Coordinates of C-alpha atoms in Angstrom, one line a residue:
M132 CA 30.4 -26.2 38.5
A133 CA 27.1 -25.9 36.8
S134 CA 25.9 -22.8 34.9
V135 CA 22.3 -22.0 35.8
P136 CA 20.0 -20.6 33.0
S137 CA 18.3 -17.4 34.3
L138 CA 14.5 -17.3 34.5
A139 CA 14.6 -14.6 31.8
S140 CA 16.4 -16.9 29.4
T141 CA 14.0 -19.8 30.2
V142 CA 10.9 -17.6 29.6
N143 CA 12.5 -16.3 26.4
Q144 CA 13.1 -19.8 25.1
R145 CA 9.5 -20.9 25.9
L146 CA 8.1 -17.8 24.1
A147 CA 10.4 -18.3 21.1
D148 CA 9.2 -21.9 20.8
A149 CA 5.6 -20.8 21.0
L150 CA 6.2 -18.1 18.3
S151 CA 7.7 -20.7 16.0
A152 CA 4.7 -23.0 16.6
A153 CA 2.3 -20.1 15.9
L154 CA 4.2 -18.9 12.8
P155 CA 5.8 -22.1 11.4
D156 CA 6.8 -20.4 8.1
A157 CA 8.5 -17.4 9.7
A158 CA 12.2 -17.3 10.6
P159 CA 13.1 -17.8 14.3
A160 CA 11.9 -14.7 16.1
D161 CA 13.0 -12.7 19.2
P162 CA 10.2 -12.2 21.7
L163 CA 12.0 -9.0 22.9
L164 CA 11.6 -9.9 26.6
R165 CA 12.4 -7.3 29.3
R166 CA 11.7 -6.7 33.0
S167 CA 8.5 -4.9 33.6
D168 CA 6.8 -3.0 36.4
R169 CA 3.4 -4.4 35.4
A170 CA 4.5 -8.1 35.8
D171 CA 7.8 -9.9 36.1
F172 CA 8.5 -9.6 32.3
Q173 CA 7.0 -8.1 29.2
A174 CA 7.4 -9.4 25.7
N175 CA 7.1 -6.8 23.0
G176 CA 8.3 -8.7 19.9
I177 CA 4.8 -9.8 18.7
L178 CA 3.9 -6.4 17.3
A179 CA 6.7 -6.4 14.7
L180 CA 6.1 -10.1 13.8
A181 CA 2.4 -9.5 13.3
K182 CA 3.2 -6.6 11.0
K183 CA 5.5 -8.8 8.9
A184 CA 3.0 -11.7 8.8
K185 CA 0.1 -9.2 8.1
A186 CA -1.7 -10.6 11.1
N187 CA -3.7 -8.9 14.0
P188 CA -1.2 -8.5 16.8
R189 CA -3.6 -9.2 19.6
E190 CA -4.9 -12.3 17.9
L191 CA -1.3 -13.5 17.2
A192 CA -0.5 -12.9 20.9
G193 CA -3.5 -15.0 21.9
T194 CA -2.3 -17.8 19.5
V195 CA 1.2 -17.7 21.1
V196 CA -0.2 -18.0 24.6
G197 CA -2.3 -21.0 23.4
K198 CA 0.9 -22.7 22.1
L199 CA 2.6 -22.5 25.6
P200 CA 2.6 -25.7 27.7
A201 CA -0.5 -25.7 30.0
D202 CA 1.2 -27.2 33.0
D203 CA 4.5 -25.2 32.9
A204 CA 6.2 -25.0 36.3
V205 CA 7.9 -21.7 35.5
L206 CA 5.1 -19.7 33.9
K207 CA 2.4 -18.7 36.4
D208 CA 0.4 -16.2 34.5
I209 CA 0.4 -14.7 31.0
E210 CA -1.8 -11.8 30.0
V211 CA -2.3 -10.2 26.6
S212 CA -2.1 -6.5 27.1
G213 CA -2.6 -3.4 24.9
P214 CA -2.1 -3.9 21.2
G215 CA -0.3 -7.3 21.6
F216 CA 2.2 -7.2 24.5
L217 CA 2.5 -10.2 26.8
N218 CA 2.8 -9.6 30.5
I219 CA 4.4 -12.6 32.1
T220 CA 4.6 -13.6 35.8
V221 CA 6.7 -16.6 36.9
S222 CA 5.9 -18.8 39.8
D223 CA 7.4 -18.3 43.3
R224 CA 8.6 -21.9 43.2
A225 CA 10.6 -21.3 40.0
I226 CA 12.3 -18.2 41.5
V227 CA 13.4 -20.1 44.7
E228 CA 14.5 -23.2 42.8
T229 CA 16.6 -21.2 40.4
L230 CA 18.2 -19.3 43.2
A231 CA 18.9 -22.6 45.1
A232 CA 20.7 -23.9 42.0
R233 CA 22.8 -20.7 41.9
A234 CA 23.6 -21.0 45.6
A235 CA 24.8 -24.6 45.1
D236 CA 27.5 -23.3 42.7
A237 CA 30.7 -21.6 43.6
R238 CA 30.3 -19.2 40.7
L239 CA 26.7 -18.4 41.5
G240 CA 25.7 -20.3 38.4
V241 CA 27.3 -17.8 36.1
P242 CA 28.4 -19.5 32.9
Y243 CA 31.8 -19.0 31.2
A244 CA 31.5 -17.2 27.8
E245 CA 31.1 -19.7 24.9
N246 CA 33.7 -18.1 22.7
A247 CA 36.3 -17.0 25.3
G248 CA 39.7 -16.0 23.8
T249 CA 42.7 -13.9 24.7
T250 CA 42.4 -10.2 25.5
V251 CA 45.3 -7.8 26.1
V252 CA 44.2 -5.0 28.3
D253 CA 46.4 -1.8 28.1
Y254 CA 45.8 0.3 31.2
A255 CA 47.4 2.3 34.0
Q256 CA 50.1 3.9 31.9
P257 CA 52.2 6.3 34.2
N258 CA 55.4 8.0 33.0
V259 CA 58.8 7.1 34.4
A260 CA 60.4 9.8 36.6
K261 CA 57.0 11.7 36.8
E262 CA 54.5 11.8 39.6
M263 CA 51.1 10.1 39.1
H264 CA 48.3 12.6 39.3
V265 CA 44.5 12.5 39.3
G266 CA 44.5 12.0 35.5
H267 CA 46.1 8.5 36.0
L268 CA 43.2 7.4 38.2
R269 CA 40.6 6.4 35.7
S270 CA 42.8 4.3 33.4
A271 CA 44.0 2.2 36.4
V272 CA 40.5 1.8 38.0
I273 CA 38.5 1.1 34.8
G274 CA 41.2 -1.2 33.4
A275 CA 41.6 -3.2 36.6
A276 CA 37.8 -3.7 36.7
M277 CA 37.7 -4.9 33.1
V278 CA 40.5 -7.3 33.8
E279 CA 38.5 -8.9 36.7
I280 CA 35.2 -9.0 34.7
L281 CA 36.8 -10.5 31.6
E282 CA 38.7 -13.1 33.6
F283 CA 35.5 -14.1 35.5
T284 CA 33.8 -14.8 32.1
G285 CA 36.6 -17.2 31.2
E286 CA 38.7 -14.9 29.0
K287 CA 42.5 -15.2 29.2
V288 CA 43.6 -11.7 30.0
V289 CA 47.1 -10.4 29.4
R290 CA 47.7 -7.2 31.5
R291 CA 49.9 -4.5 29.8
H292 CA 51.1 -1.3 31.5
H293 CA 52.5 0.7 28.6
I294 CA 54.5 3.1 30.8
G295 CA 56.2 6.1 29.3
D296 CA 59.8 5.0 29.7
W297 CA 61.5 6.4 26.5
G298 CA 62.0 9.7 24.8
T299 CA 64.2 12.8 24.6
Q300 CA 63.8 13.8 28.3
F301 CA 65.9 10.8 29.3
G302 CA 69.0 12.4 27.7
M303 CA 68.6 15.2 30.2
L304 CA 68.0 13.0 33.2
I305 CA 70.8 10.5 32.4
Q306 CA 73.4 13.2 31.7
Y307 CA 72.5 14.9 35.0
L308 CA 73.1 11.6 36.8
V309 CA 76.4 11.1 35.0
E310 CA 77.5 14.4 36.4
H311 CA 75.9 14.0 39.8
P312 CA 76.2 10.3 40.4
A313 CA 75.0 10.2 44.1
E314 CA 71.6 11.8 43.4
L315 CA 69.6 8.5 43.5
D316 CA 71.6 6.8 46.2
H317 CA 69.3 7.5 49.2
G318 CA 72.3 7.7 51.5
G319 CA 73.0 4.0 51.2
A320 CA 69.6 2.9 52.5
D321 CA 68.6 -0.7 51.5
Q322 CA 64.8 -0.1 51.6
V323 CA 63.2 2.9 49.9
D324 CA 59.5 3.7 50.1
G325 CA 57.5 5.1 47.2
E326 CA 57.5 8.7 48.6
E327 CA 61.3 8.7 49.0
A328 CA 61.7 7.3 45.5
M329 CA 59.4 9.9 44.0
S330 CA 61.1 12.7 46.0
A331 CA 64.5 11.7 44.6
L332 CA 63.2 11.5 41.0
N333 CA 61.5 14.9 41.4
R334 CA 64.7 16.5 42.6
V335 CA 66.7 15.1 39.7
Y336 CA 64.0 16.1 37.2
K337 CA 63.8 19.7 38.4
A338 CA 67.5 20.2 38.7
S339 CA 68.3 18.7 35.3
R340 CA 65.5 20.8 33.7
V341 CA 67.0 24.0 35.2
L342 CA 70.4 23.1 33.8
F343 CA 68.9 22.1 30.4
D344 CA 67.1 25.4 30.1
S345 CA 70.0 27.6 31.2
D346 CA 73.2 25.9 30.1
E347 CA 73.7 25.4 26.4
E348 CA 76.7 23.1 26.9
F349 CA 74.7 20.8 29.2
K350 CA 71.8 20.9 26.7
A351 CA 74.2 19.7 23.9
R352 CA 75.6 16.9 26.1
A353 CA 72.0 15.9 27.0
R354 CA 71.1 15.7 23.3
D355 CA 74.2 13.6 22.6
R356 CA 73.2 11.3 25.5
V357 CA 69.8 10.6 23.8
V358 CA 71.6 9.4 20.7
Q359 CA 73.9 7.2 22.8
L360 CA 70.9 5.8 24.7
Q361 CA 69.0 5.0 21.5
A362 CA 72.1 3.4 20.0
G363 CA 72.3 1.0 23.0
D364 CA 75.3 2.5 24.8
P365 CA 75.8 0.3 28.0
E366 CA 76.4 3.2 30.4
S367 CA 73.4 5.1 29.2
R368 CA 71.2 2.0 29.3
A369 CA 72.3 1.2 32.9
L370 CA 71.5 4.7 34.1
W371 CA 68.2 4.7 32.2
Q372 CA 67.4 1.4 34.0
R373 CA 68.0 3.1 37.4
F374 CA 65.3 5.7 36.6
V375 CA 62.9 2.9 35.5
D376 CA 63.6 0.9 38.7
E377 CA 63.3 3.9 41.0
S378 CA 60.0 4.8 39.3
K379 CA 58.6 1.3 39.7
I380 CA 59.2 1.5 43.5
Y381 CA 57.0 4.6 43.4
F382 CA 54.4 3.2 40.9
Y383 CA 53.9 0.0 42.9
S384 CA 53.4 1.9 46.2
V385 CA 50.6 3.9 44.5
F386 CA 49.0 0.8 43.0
D387 CA 49.3 -1.0 46.3
K388 CA 47.4 1.9 47.9
L389 CA 44.8 1.5 45.2
D390 CA 44.6 -2.2 46.1
M391 CA 45.7 -3.2 42.7
E392 CA 48.3 -5.9 42.0
I393 CA 50.8 -5.2 39.3
T394 CA 53.8 -7.4 38.5
D395 CA 57.0 -6.7 36.6
A396 CA 55.9 -9.1 33.9
D397 CA 52.8 -6.8 33.2
V398 CA 54.9 -3.7 32.7
V399 CA 56.1 -3.4 29.1
G400 CA 56.7 0.2 28.4
E401 CA 57.4 2.1 25.2
S402 CA 61.0 0.8 25.3
G403 CA 59.8 -2.8 25.1
Y404 CA 59.1 -2.3 21.3
N405 CA 62.3 -0.5 20.4
D406 CA 63.7 -3.4 18.4
M407 CA 60.6 -3.7 16.3
L408 CA 60.3 0.0 15.2
E409 CA 62.5 -0.1 12.1
E410 CA 60.8 -3.3 10.8
T411 CA 57.3 -1.9 11.5
C412 CA 58.2 1.2 9.4
R413 CA 59.8 -1.0 6.6
I414 CA 56.7 -3.2 6.4
L415 CA 54.3 -0.2 6.2
E416 CA 56.4 1.5 3.5
E417 CA 57.0 -1.6 1.4
S418 CA 53.3 -2.5 1.5
G419 CA 52.3 1.0 0.5
V420 CA 50.3 1.6 3.7
A421 CA 52.6 4.4 4.6
V422 CA 54.2 6.9 2.2
R423 CA 56.9 9.5 2.4
S424 CA 55.7 13.1 2.7
E425 CA 58.1 16.0 3.3
G426 CA 60.7 13.5 4.5
A427 CA 58.4 11.8 7.1
L428 CA 56.8 8.4 6.8
C429 CA 53.0 9.0 7.0
V430 CA 49.7 7.2 6.7
F431 CA 46.8 9.3 5.2
F432 CA 43.0 8.9 5.7
D433 CA 40.2 10.3 3.6
D434 CA 38.1 11.3 6.6
V435 CA 40.9 12.9 8.7
K436 CA 41.5 16.5 7.8
G437 CA 42.9 19.6 9.6
P438 CA 41.1 22.9 10.1
D439 CA 42.6 24.1 6.7
G440 CA 40.9 21.1 4.9
N441 CA 44.2 19.4 4.2
P442 CA 44.7 15.7 5.2
T443 CA 46.1 15.2 8.7
P444 CA 48.4 12.1 8.5
L445 CA 49.5 9.6 11.2
I446 CA 53.3 10.2 11.4
V447 CA 55.0 6.9 11.9
K448 CA 58.6 8.2 11.4
K449 CA 59.6 11.9 11.6
S450 CA 61.7 13.6 8.9
N451 CA 64.6 13.7 11.4
G452 CA 64.6 9.9 11.7
G453 CA 62.9 9.8 15.1
Y454 CA 59.9 7.5 15.7
G455 CA 56.5 8.9 16.7
Y456 CA 54.1 7.3 19.2
A457 CA 52.4 5.6 16.3
A458 CA 55.5 3.5 15.5
T459 CA 55.5 2.2 19.1
D460 CA 51.7 1.6 19.2
L461 CA 51.7 -0.2 15.8
S462 CA 54.7 -2.4 17.0
A463 CA 52.8 -3.2 20.2
I464 CA 49.8 -4.4 18.1
R465 CA 52.1 -6.6 16.0
N466 CA 53.5 -8.1 19.3
R467 CA 50.1 -8.5 20.9
V468 CA 48.5 -10.2 17.9
G469 CA 51.5 -12.1 16.5
D470 CA 53.3 -13.2 19.7
L471 CA 50.7 -13.1 22.4
K472 CA 48.0 -14.5 20.0
A473 CA 45.3 -12.0 21.2
N474 CA 41.8 -12.0 19.7
S475 CA 40.9 -8.7 21.3
L476 CA 42.9 -5.6 22.2
L477 CA 41.4 -3.2 24.8
Y478 CA 43.0 0.2 25.3
V479 CA 41.8 2.1 28.4
V480 CA 42.9 5.5 27.4
D481 CA 41.7 9.1 27.7
V482 CA 38.9 9.8 25.2
R483 CA 41.0 12.8 24.0
Q484 CA 43.3 10.3 22.3
S485 CA 40.4 8.8 20.2
L486 CA 41.6 10.2 16.9
H487 CA 45.1 8.8 17.4
F488 CA 43.8 5.4 18.1
K489 CA 41.3 5.5 15.3
M490 CA 44.2 6.1 12.9
V491 CA 46.5 3.5 14.5
F492 CA 43.8 0.8 14.4
E493 CA 42.9 1.7 10.7
T494 CA 46.6 1.5 9.8
A495 CA 47.0 -1.9 11.5
R496 CA 44.0 -3.1 9.5
R497 CA 45.4 -2.0 6.2
A498 CA 48.7 -3.7 7.2
G499 CA 46.8 -6.9 7.9
W500 CA 47.8 -7.0 11.6
L501 CA 44.2 -6.5 12.7
T502 CA 41.8 -8.8 10.9
D503 CA 38.1 -9.9 11.1
D504 CA 39.3 -12.3 13.8
V505 CA 41.1 -9.7 15.9
T506 CA 39.3 -6.6 17.3
A507 CA 40.8 -3.5 18.8
H508 CA 38.8 -1.2 21.0
Q509 CA 39.5 2.0 22.8
L510 CA 37.7 2.2 26.1
G511 CA 37.9 6.0 26.2
F512 CA 37.3 7.8 29.5
G513 CA 36.3 11.3 30.4
T514 CA 38.0 13.8 32.7
V515 CA 37.9 13.9 36.5
L516 CA 36.3 17.2 37.5
G517 CA 36.3 19.1 40.8
K518 CA 33.0 20.0 42.6
D519 CA 32.9 23.2 40.4
G520 CA 32.7 21.1 37.3
K521 CA 36.1 22.2 36.1
P522 CA 39.2 19.9 35.6
F523 CA 40.4 18.9 39.1
K524 CA 43.2 21.1 40.3
T525 CA 44.7 22.2 43.6
R526 CA 44.1 25.8 44.9
E527 CA 47.4 26.8 43.3
G528 CA 46.3 25.5 40.0
E529 CA 48.6 22.4 40.1
T530 CA 47.4 19.0 39.0
V531 CA 46.3 17.0 42.1
R532 CA 48.8 14.3 43.2
L533 CA 47.0 10.9 43.1
V534 CA 48.5 9.8 46.4
D535 CA 47.2 12.9 48.2
L536 CA 43.7 12.1 46.8
L537 CA 43.8 8.5 48.0
D538 CA 45.1 9.5 51.4
E539 CA 42.3 12.0 51.9
A540 CA 39.7 9.4 50.8
I541 CA 41.1 6.9 53.3
E542 CA 41.1 9.5 56.1
R543 CA 37.5 10.5 55.4
A544 CA 36.3 6.9 55.3
T545 CA 38.2 6.0 58.5
A546 CA 36.4 8.9 60.3
V547 CA 33.0 7.5 59.1
V548 CA 33.9 3.9 60.3
R549 CA 35.1 5.3 63.7
E550 CA 32.0 7.3 64.1
K551 CA 29.7 4.3 63.4
N552 CA 31.7 2.0 65.6
N553 CA 30.1 1.2 69.0
E554 CA 30.0 -1.6 71.6
K555 CA 27.7 -3.6 69.4
V556 CA 30.0 -3.4 66.4
G557 CA 33.2 -3.7 68.5
L558 CA 35.9 -3.0 66.0
T559 CA 39.5 -2.8 67.2
E560 CA 41.7 0.2 66.2
D561 CA 43.5 -2.1 63.6
E562 CA 40.1 -3.1 62.2
I563 CA 39.0 0.6 62.0
V564 CA 42.1 1.5 60.1
E565 CA 41.9 -1.5 57.7
N566 CA 38.1 -1.0 57.1
G567 CA 38.8 2.7 56.5
A568 CA 41.3 1.9 53.8
Q569 CA 38.9 -0.6 52.1
I570 CA 36.0 1.8 52.3
G571 CA 38.0 4.9 51.2
I572 CA 39.6 3.2 48.2
G573 CA 36.3 1.4 47.4
A574 CA 34.6 4.8 47.4
V575 CA 37.1 6.3 44.9
K576 CA 36.8 3.3 42.6
Y577 CA 33.0 3.1 42.7
A578 CA 32.5 6.8 42.0
D579 CA 34.6 6.3 38.8
L580 CA 33.0 3.0 37.8
S581 CA 29.4 4.0 38.4
T582 CA 29.6 6.6 35.7
S583 CA 29.7 5.6 32.0
A584 CA 33.4 5.7 31.3
S585 CA 33.2 8.2 28.4
R586 CA 31.5 10.8 30.6
D587 CA 33.4 13.3 32.8
Y588 CA 32.6 12.8 36.5
K589 CA 32.8 15.1 39.6
F590 CA 35.2 14.0 42.3
D591 CA 33.3 14.8 45.5
L592 CA 34.7 12.9 48.6
D593 CA 31.7 14.0 50.8
Q594 CA 29.3 12.2 48.4
M595 CA 31.7 9.2 47.8
V596 CA 31.9 8.2 51.5
S597 CA 28.2 8.9 52.2
L598 CA 26.2 6.0 53.7
N599 CA 23.2 7.1 51.6
G600 CA 22.7 7.0 47.8
D601 CA 24.6 5.4 45.0
T602 CA 27.9 4.8 46.7
S603 CA 30.1 1.7 47.4
V604 CA 29.7 2.4 51.2
Y605 CA 26.0 1.8 50.9
S606 CA 26.6 -1.7 49.4
Q607 CA 29.5 -2.5 51.8
Y608 CA 27.2 -1.7 54.7
A609 CA 24.4 -3.9 53.2
Y610 CA 26.9 -6.7 53.0
A611 CA 28.2 -6.2 56.6
R612 CA 24.6 -6.1 57.9
I613 CA 23.8 -9.5 56.2
R614 CA 27.0 -11.0 57.7
S615 CA 25.9 -9.8 61.2
I616 CA 22.5 -11.4 60.7
L617 CA 24.1 -14.7 59.7
R618 CA 26.5 -14.6 62.6
L619 CA 23.6 -14.0 65.0
R620 CA 21.8 -17.1 63.7
G621 CA 25.0 -19.2 63.3
D622 CA 23.5 -21.2 60.5
A623 CA 25.8 -22.4 57.7
N624 CA 24.1 -22.7 54.3
P625 CA 20.4 -22.1 55.2
A626 CA 18.1 -24.2 53.0
A627 CA 15.8 -22.7 50.4
H628 CA 12.0 -23.5 50.6
P629 CA 10.4 -23.5 47.2
E630 CA 7.0 -24.5 48.6
L631 CA 6.6 -21.1 50.3
E632 CA 4.7 -18.1 48.9
L633 CA 7.0 -15.0 48.5
A634 CA 6.3 -11.4 49.6
S635 CA 6.6 -8.8 46.8
Q636 CA 10.0 -7.7 48.2
E637 CA 11.3 -11.2 48.3
R638 CA 10.2 -11.7 44.6
A639 CA 11.9 -8.4 43.6
L640 CA 15.1 -9.4 45.3
G641 CA 15.1 -12.9 43.9
L642 CA 14.5 -11.8 40.3
H643 CA 17.3 -9.3 40.6
L644 CA 19.7 -11.9 42.1
D645 CA 18.9 -14.1 39.1
Q646 CA 20.1 -11.4 36.7
F647 CA 23.7 -11.4 38.0
G648 CA 25.2 -13.6 35.3
E649 CA 23.5 -11.7 32.5
T650 CA 24.7 -8.4 33.9
V651 CA 28.3 -9.6 34.1
A652 CA 28.1 -11.0 30.5
E653 CA 26.8 -7.6 29.3
A654 CA 29.5 -5.6 31.1
A655 CA 32.2 -7.9 29.7
H656 CA 30.9 -7.9 26.1
A657 CA 30.3 -4.1 25.9
Y658 CA 33.3 -3.1 28.1
E659 CA 30.9 -1.3 30.4
P660 CA 31.7 -1.8 34.0
H661 CA 29.2 0.9 35.0
K662 CA 26.4 -1.7 34.3
L663 CA 27.8 -4.0 37.0
A664 CA 28.1 -1.0 39.4
A665 CA 24.4 -0.1 38.7
Y666 CA 23.4 -3.8 39.3
V667 CA 25.2 -3.9 42.7
Y668 CA 23.6 -0.6 43.9
Q669 CA 20.1 -1.9 42.9
L670 CA 20.8 -5.2 44.7
S671 CA 21.7 -3.3 47.8
S672 CA 18.6 -1.1 47.5
L673 CA 16.3 -4.2 47.0
F674 CA 17.9 -5.9 50.0
T675 CA 17.3 -2.8 52.1
S676 CA 13.6 -2.8 51.1
F677 CA 13.3 -6.6 51.8
Y678 CA 15.0 -6.2 55.2
A679 CA 12.7 -3.3 56.2
E680 CA 9.5 -5.2 55.2
C681 CA 10.2 -8.9 55.7
P682 CA 11.3 -9.9 59.2
V683 CA 14.1 -12.4 58.9
L684 CA 14.9 -14.0 62.3
K685 CA 11.3 -13.2 63.5
A686 CA 9.5 -14.5 60.4
D687 CA 6.2 -16.4 61.0
T688 CA 7.5 -20.0 60.6
P689 CA 10.8 -21.8 60.9
A690 CA 10.7 -22.5 57.1
Q691 CA 10.2 -18.8 56.4
V692 CA 13.1 -17.9 58.7
E693 CA 15.3 -20.3 56.8
N694 CA 14.1 -19.2 53.4
R695 CA 14.8 -15.5 54.2
L696 CA 18.2 -16.4 55.7
F697 CA 18.9 -18.2 52.4
L698 CA 18.0 -15.0 50.4
C699 CA 20.2 -13.0 52.8
E700 CA 23.2 -15.3 52.2
L701 CA 22.8 -15.4 48.4
T702 CA 22.6 -11.6 48.4
A703 CA 25.8 -11.4 50.5
R704 CA 27.6 -13.7 48.1
T705 CA 26.4 -11.8 45.1
L706 CA 27.3 -8.5 46.6
H707 CA 30.8 -9.8 47.5
Q708 CA 31.4 -11.2 44.0
G709 CA 30.0 -8.1 42.2
L710 CA 32.1 -5.7 44.2
A711 CA 35.2 -7.9 43.9
L712 CA 34.8 -7.7 40.1
L713 CA 34.9 -3.9 40.5
G714 CA 38.1 -4.2 42.6
I715 CA 36.2 -3.3 45.8
R716 CA 36.5 -5.2 49.1
T717 CA 33.7 -6.1 51.5
P718 CA 34.5 -5.8 55.2
E719 CA 32.8 -8.5 57.3
R720 CA 31.9 -6.0 60.1
L721 CA 31.1 -2.3 59.9

């Protein structure tokens, strides 16, 4: 596997060397290279350097051009423009040779990150005995994409699903099950699907809630049961485990529909840190990071104040001896840094929890659990809105069940696939159903990932499954079209022809293909999967323009046919890899 330097990095290096030769006494300088609509690239860094060196920028630009090698195979044309910009055009040969090197590598020439480490990604955090709703969608989809992107760059990723599996409501649930032991039995059935599991959990939750609210004696027994559970009483723990196991049947069925793989080893809920809570509190108090305030163990911050102007603390342990979320989150940090040896912690959590995590991270820094070598970052996401721009609800004002949303997306997408199917495409009913699922789930994921995570986005299924515009379906159809061209031709691995002149659409497509590795690196480094989604959409658009203007199988010469087939195949591989990193599949025929 060989990483292939992009043309942008090659040009950047040439310019940096020429700048150093033109200004030998200056520190190494950045040419500030970017893509341009006037040429292939534009370098804007000379203006600032000239100002520093008290030189005329146009003259300095001319000197830099003079320091570039005269017979360079990459640089075709360099023009000094305006007050001292450089407009740079690379040779057609350099584009095709670079792409040929990418095509020869299984990873498309994308390098592994130099300083790869271990990242724990905390995402998809449903609650035990509660139905997953639309609010759980973004954490799962964004987190899964970041896992794929980080792993592709060589990072060791530890997945963590911090499920809500602890707390006072379990006293109520367990006590109800003690008194109604058959409620989770499913009539003795061996196999239970997700819907049946959730239905049983819902029934128990509602019935126990009614009792808890109306029967003071049951309420007292339920509260006693919480104490027994937290003290490790075997019967209470065994019944608690039944709720967790039943919930996992349901969770896994939803994640399976989302085309996401989750294993038992990845699920470490709030209960997983119970044994550390007391020690976490002791360390914080003994080190002076946390102090007692009105009986509670608190951490204070100069910049966090309530509406009354008084400091708002992070409460680690309540005055009644119960632990807050902070104790669990801080214990999780200790575990992830100390035991899992993580260099980075990534929390894919609703942006509305930003203050909580800001305080938790700052507390962990003061305690020495987060250091200069260990970073913690909240990838905060916005709200899913309906078409009306308000938080997504059913007509009755209920929160939308996630499984209903996914089923509807699959249904809409399957209708689109069936409508487009004809004798030429020739999909069987099984293929229509499978492709419908891949397109429907892909559409939901892409709509989420194509928006900057911190922004709210509108959930509009009509738009999501549209064949036009910035949708995953548009890219999936581009991929399927290329596969059909390659099947028609029957060529395996068509050869590149660097000797040919390229049409403008071929150049645009080629230069964009060459940016794949840099885009992946940027998305990984900044935790911004929307940058990769934007890249994939642009690649599909550029391919569509190329296909419309540049005949492939009917090109002028056999060499040109082969070169265009080569561009098609590399585009298909790049689309396939880019969409896979977003968790989206690419059907071979549509």
